[in-house]
PDB file of C-alpha atoms in Angstrom:
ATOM      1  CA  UNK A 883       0.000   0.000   0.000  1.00 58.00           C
ATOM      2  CA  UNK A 884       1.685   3.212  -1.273  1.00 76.00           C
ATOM      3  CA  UNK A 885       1.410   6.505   1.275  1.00 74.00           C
ATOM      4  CA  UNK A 886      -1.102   7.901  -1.052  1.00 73.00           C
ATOM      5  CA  UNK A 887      -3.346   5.307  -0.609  1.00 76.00           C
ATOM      6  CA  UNK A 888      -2.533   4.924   3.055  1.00 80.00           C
ATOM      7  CA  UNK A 889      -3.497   8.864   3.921  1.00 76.00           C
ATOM      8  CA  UNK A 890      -6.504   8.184   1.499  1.00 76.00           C
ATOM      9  CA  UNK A 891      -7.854   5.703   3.920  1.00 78.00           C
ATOM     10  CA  UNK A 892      -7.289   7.869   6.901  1.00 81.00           C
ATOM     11  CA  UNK A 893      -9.195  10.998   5.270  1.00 77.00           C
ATOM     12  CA  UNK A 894     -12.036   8.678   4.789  1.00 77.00           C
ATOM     13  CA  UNK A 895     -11.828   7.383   8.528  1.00 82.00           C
ATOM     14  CA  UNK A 896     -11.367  11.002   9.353  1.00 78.00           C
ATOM     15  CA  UNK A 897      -8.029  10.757  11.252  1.00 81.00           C
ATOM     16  CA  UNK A 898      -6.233  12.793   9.307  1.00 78.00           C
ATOM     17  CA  UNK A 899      -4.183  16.135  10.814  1.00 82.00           C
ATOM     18  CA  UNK A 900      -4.120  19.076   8.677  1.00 77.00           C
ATOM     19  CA  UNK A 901      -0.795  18.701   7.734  1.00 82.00           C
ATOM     20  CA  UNK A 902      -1.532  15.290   6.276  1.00 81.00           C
ATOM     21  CA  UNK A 903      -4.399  16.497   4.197  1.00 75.00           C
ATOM     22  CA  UNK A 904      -2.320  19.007   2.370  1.00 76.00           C
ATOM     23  CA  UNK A 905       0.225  16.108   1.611  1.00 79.00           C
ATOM     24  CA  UNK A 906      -2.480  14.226   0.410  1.00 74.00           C
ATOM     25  CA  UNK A 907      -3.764  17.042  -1.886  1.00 75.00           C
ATOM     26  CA  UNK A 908      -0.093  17.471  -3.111  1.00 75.00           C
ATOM     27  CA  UNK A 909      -0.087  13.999  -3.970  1.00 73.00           C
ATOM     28  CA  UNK A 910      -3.495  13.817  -5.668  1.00 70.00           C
ATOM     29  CA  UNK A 911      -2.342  17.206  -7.349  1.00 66.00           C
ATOM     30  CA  UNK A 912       1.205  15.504  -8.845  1.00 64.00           C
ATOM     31  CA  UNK A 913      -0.529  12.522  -9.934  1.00 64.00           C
ATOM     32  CA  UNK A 914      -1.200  12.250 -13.823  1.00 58.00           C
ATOM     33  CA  UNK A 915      -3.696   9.729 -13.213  1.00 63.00           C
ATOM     34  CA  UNK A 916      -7.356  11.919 -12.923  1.00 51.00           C
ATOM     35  CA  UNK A 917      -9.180   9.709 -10.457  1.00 66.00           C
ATOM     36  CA  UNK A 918     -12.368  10.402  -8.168  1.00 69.00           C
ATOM     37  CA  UNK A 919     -10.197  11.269  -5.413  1.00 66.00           C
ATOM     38  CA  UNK A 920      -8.218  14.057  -6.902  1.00 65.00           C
ATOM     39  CA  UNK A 921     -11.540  15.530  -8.710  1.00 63.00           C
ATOM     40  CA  UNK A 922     -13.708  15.743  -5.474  1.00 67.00           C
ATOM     41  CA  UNK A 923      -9.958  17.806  -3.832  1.00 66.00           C
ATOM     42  CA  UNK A 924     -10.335  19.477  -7.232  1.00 61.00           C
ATOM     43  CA  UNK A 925     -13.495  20.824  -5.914  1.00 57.00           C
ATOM     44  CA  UNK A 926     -12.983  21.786  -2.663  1.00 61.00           C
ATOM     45  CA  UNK A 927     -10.460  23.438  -3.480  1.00 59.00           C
ATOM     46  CA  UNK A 928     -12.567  25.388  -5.773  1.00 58.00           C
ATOM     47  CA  UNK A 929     -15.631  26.073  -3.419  1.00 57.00           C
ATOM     48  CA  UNK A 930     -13.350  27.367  -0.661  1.00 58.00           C
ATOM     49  CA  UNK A 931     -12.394  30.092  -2.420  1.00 63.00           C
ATOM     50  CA  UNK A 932     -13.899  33.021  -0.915  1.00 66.00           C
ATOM     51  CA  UNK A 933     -14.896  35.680  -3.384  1.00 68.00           C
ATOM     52  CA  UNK A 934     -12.694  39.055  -2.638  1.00 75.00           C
ATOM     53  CA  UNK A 935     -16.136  41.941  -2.820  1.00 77.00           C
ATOM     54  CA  UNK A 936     -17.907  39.222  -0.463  1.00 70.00           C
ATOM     55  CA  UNK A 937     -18.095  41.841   1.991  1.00 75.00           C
ATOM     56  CA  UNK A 938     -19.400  44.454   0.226  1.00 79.00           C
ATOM     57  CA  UNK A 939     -22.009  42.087  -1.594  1.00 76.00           C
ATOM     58  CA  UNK A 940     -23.489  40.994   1.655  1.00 74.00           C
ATOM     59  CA  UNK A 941     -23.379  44.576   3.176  1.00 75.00           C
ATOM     60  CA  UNK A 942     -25.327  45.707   0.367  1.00 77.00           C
ATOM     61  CA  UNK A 943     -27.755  43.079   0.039  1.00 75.00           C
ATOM     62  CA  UNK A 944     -28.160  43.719   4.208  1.00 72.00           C
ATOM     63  CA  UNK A 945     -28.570  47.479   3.271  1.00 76.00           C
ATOM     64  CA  UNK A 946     -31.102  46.930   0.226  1.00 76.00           C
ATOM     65  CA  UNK A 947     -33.281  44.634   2.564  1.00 75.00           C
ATOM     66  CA  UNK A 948     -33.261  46.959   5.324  1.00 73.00           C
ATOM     67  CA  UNK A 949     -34.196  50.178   2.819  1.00 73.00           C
ATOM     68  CA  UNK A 950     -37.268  48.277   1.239  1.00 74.00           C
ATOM     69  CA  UNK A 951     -37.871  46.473   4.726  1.00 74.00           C
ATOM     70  CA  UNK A 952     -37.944  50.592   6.006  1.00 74.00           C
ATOM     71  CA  UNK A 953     -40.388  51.624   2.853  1.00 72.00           C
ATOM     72  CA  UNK A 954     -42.876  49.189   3.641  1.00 76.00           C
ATOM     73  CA  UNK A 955     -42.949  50.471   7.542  1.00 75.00           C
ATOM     74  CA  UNK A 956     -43.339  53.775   5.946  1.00 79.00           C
ATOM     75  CA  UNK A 957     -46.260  52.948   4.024  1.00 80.00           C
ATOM     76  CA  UNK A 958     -48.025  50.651   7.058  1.00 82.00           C
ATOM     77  CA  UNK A 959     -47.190  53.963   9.125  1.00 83.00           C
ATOM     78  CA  UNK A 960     -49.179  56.168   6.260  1.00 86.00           C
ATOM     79  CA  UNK A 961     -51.631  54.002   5.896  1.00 87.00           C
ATOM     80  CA  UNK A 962     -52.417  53.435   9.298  1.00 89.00           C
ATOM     81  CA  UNK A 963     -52.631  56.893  10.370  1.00 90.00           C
ATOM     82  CA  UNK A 964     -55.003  58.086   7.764  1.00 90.00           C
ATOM     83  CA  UNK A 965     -57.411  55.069   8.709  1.00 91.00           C
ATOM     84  CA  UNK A 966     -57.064  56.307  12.278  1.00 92.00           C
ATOM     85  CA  UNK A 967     -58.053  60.098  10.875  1.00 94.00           C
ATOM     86  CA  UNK A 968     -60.698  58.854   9.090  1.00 94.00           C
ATOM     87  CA  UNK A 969     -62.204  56.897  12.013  1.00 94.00           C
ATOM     88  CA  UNK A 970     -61.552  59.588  14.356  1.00 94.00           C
ATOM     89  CA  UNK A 971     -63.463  62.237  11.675  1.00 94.00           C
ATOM     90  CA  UNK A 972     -66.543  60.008  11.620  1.00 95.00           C
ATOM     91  CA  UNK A 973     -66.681  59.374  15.225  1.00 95.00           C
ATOM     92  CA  UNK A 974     -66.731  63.061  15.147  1.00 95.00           C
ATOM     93  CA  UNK A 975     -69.620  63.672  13.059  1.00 95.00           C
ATOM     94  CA  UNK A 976     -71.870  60.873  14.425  1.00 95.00           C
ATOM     95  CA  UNK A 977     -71.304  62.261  17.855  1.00 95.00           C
ATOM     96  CA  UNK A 978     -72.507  65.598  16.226  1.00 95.00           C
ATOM     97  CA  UNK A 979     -75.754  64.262  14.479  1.00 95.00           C
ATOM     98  CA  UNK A 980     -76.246  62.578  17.741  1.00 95.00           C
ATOM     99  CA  UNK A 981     -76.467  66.049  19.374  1.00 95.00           C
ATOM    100  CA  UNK A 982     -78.645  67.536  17.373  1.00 95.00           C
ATOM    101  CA  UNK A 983     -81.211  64.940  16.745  1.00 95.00           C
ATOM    102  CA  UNK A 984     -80.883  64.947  20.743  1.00 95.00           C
ATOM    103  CA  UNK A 985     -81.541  68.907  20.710  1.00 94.00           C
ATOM    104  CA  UNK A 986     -83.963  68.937  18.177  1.00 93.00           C
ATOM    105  CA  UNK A 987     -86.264  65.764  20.108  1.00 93.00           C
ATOM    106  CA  UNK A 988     -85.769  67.980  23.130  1.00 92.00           C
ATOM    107  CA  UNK A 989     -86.938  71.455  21.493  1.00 92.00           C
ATOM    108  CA  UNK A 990     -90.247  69.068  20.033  1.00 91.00           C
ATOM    109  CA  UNK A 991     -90.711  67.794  23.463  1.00 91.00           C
ATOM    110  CA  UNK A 992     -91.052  71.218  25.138  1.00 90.00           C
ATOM    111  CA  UNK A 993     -93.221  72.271  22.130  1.00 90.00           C
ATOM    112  CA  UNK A 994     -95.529  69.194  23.026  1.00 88.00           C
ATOM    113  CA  UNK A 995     -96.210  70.348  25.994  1.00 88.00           C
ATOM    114  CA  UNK A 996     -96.224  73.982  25.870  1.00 86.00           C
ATOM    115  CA  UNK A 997     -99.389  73.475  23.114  1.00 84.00           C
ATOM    116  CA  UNK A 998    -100.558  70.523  25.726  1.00 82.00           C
ATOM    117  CA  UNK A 999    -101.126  72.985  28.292  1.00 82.00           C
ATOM    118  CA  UNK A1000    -102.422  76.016  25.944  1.00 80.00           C
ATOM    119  CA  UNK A1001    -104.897  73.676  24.527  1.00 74.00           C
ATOM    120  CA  UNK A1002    -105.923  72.202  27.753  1.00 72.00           C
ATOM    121  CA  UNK A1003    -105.818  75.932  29.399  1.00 72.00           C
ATOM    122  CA  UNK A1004    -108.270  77.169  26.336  1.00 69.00           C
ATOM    123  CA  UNK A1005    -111.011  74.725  26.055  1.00 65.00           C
ATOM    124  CA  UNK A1006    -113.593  73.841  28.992  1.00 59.00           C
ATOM    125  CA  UNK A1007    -113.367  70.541  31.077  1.00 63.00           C
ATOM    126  CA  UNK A1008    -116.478  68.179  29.611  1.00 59.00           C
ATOM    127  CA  UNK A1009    -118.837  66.739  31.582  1.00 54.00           C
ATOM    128  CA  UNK A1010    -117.250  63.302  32.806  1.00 56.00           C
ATOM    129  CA  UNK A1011    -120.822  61.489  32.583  1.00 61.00           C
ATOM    130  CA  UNK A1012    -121.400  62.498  28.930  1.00 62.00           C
ATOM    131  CA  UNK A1013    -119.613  60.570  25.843  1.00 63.00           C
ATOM    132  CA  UNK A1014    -118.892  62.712  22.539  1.00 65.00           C
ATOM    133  CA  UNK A1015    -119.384  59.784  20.055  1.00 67.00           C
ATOM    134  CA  UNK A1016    -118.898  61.838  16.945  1.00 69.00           C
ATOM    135  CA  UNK A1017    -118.342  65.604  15.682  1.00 73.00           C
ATOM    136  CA  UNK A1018    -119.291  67.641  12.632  1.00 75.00           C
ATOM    137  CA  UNK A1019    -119.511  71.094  11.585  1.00 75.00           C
ATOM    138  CA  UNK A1020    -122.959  71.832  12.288  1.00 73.00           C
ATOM    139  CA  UNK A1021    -124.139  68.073  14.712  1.00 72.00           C
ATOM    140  CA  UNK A1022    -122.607  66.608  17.859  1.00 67.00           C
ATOM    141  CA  UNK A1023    -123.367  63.459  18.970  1.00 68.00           C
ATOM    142  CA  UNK A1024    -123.016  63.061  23.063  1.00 65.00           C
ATOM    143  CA  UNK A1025    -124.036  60.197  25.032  1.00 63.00           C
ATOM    144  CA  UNK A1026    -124.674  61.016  28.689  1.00 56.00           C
TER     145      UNK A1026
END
């Protein structure tokens, strides 16, 4: 069993140290031979390269999220408030009509009464023994 194949099997058991996993992708990397073993190196090698304007892409996605995340809050806020207006307005101007259906019941009330007690102040008491049955212009029909 050549070392190659001997750190191979240790990577796979997951015993290797660092320092024998960069042998081991040294050895893969000098071999002519393109086997499964030096392509799936191949490609970690390649996926842990770290992009160098990571930084700024994640700062600006953070910032472009945050900005729309902010616009939306804006227009809840907007929204919101001129639902609250209008509810407040209306509650206004039902409390309003209230009042002055209130005022204007009361006014008829006192009316009522002020012609209750002219009309009862004007015209004579009947008889309570007779019984007015009907009335016209020029006949009266009374029971006693």
């Amino acid at each position: 069993m050549t070392n190659q194949e001997k750190l191979l099997d240790k990577y796979y058991k997951g015993e290797t140290s660092l320092e024998e996993e960069q042998q081991l992708k040294e050895l893969l990397g000098a071999d002519e031979r393109a086997g499964p073993d030096q392509d799936m190196f191949g490609y970690f090698e390649n996926e842990a390269a770290v992009p160098n304007d990571l930084e700024e892409l994640l700062f600006a996605g953070v910032e472009e999220k945050h900005d729309r995340n902010k616009v939306r809050k804006m227009r809840w806020y907007s929204f919101s408030s001129a639902a609250a207006m209008i509810l407040v307005v209306l509650a206004v101007y039902l409390d309003f009509r209230k009042q002055q259906q209130r005022e204007l019941e009361s006014q008829f009330y006192v009316m009522e009464q002020a012609l209750y007690q002219m009309s009862s102040s004007l015209q004579p008491e009947e008889q309570k023994d007779m019984l007015v049955l009907w009335v016209d212009n020029d006949v009266e029909i009374i029971v006693n």
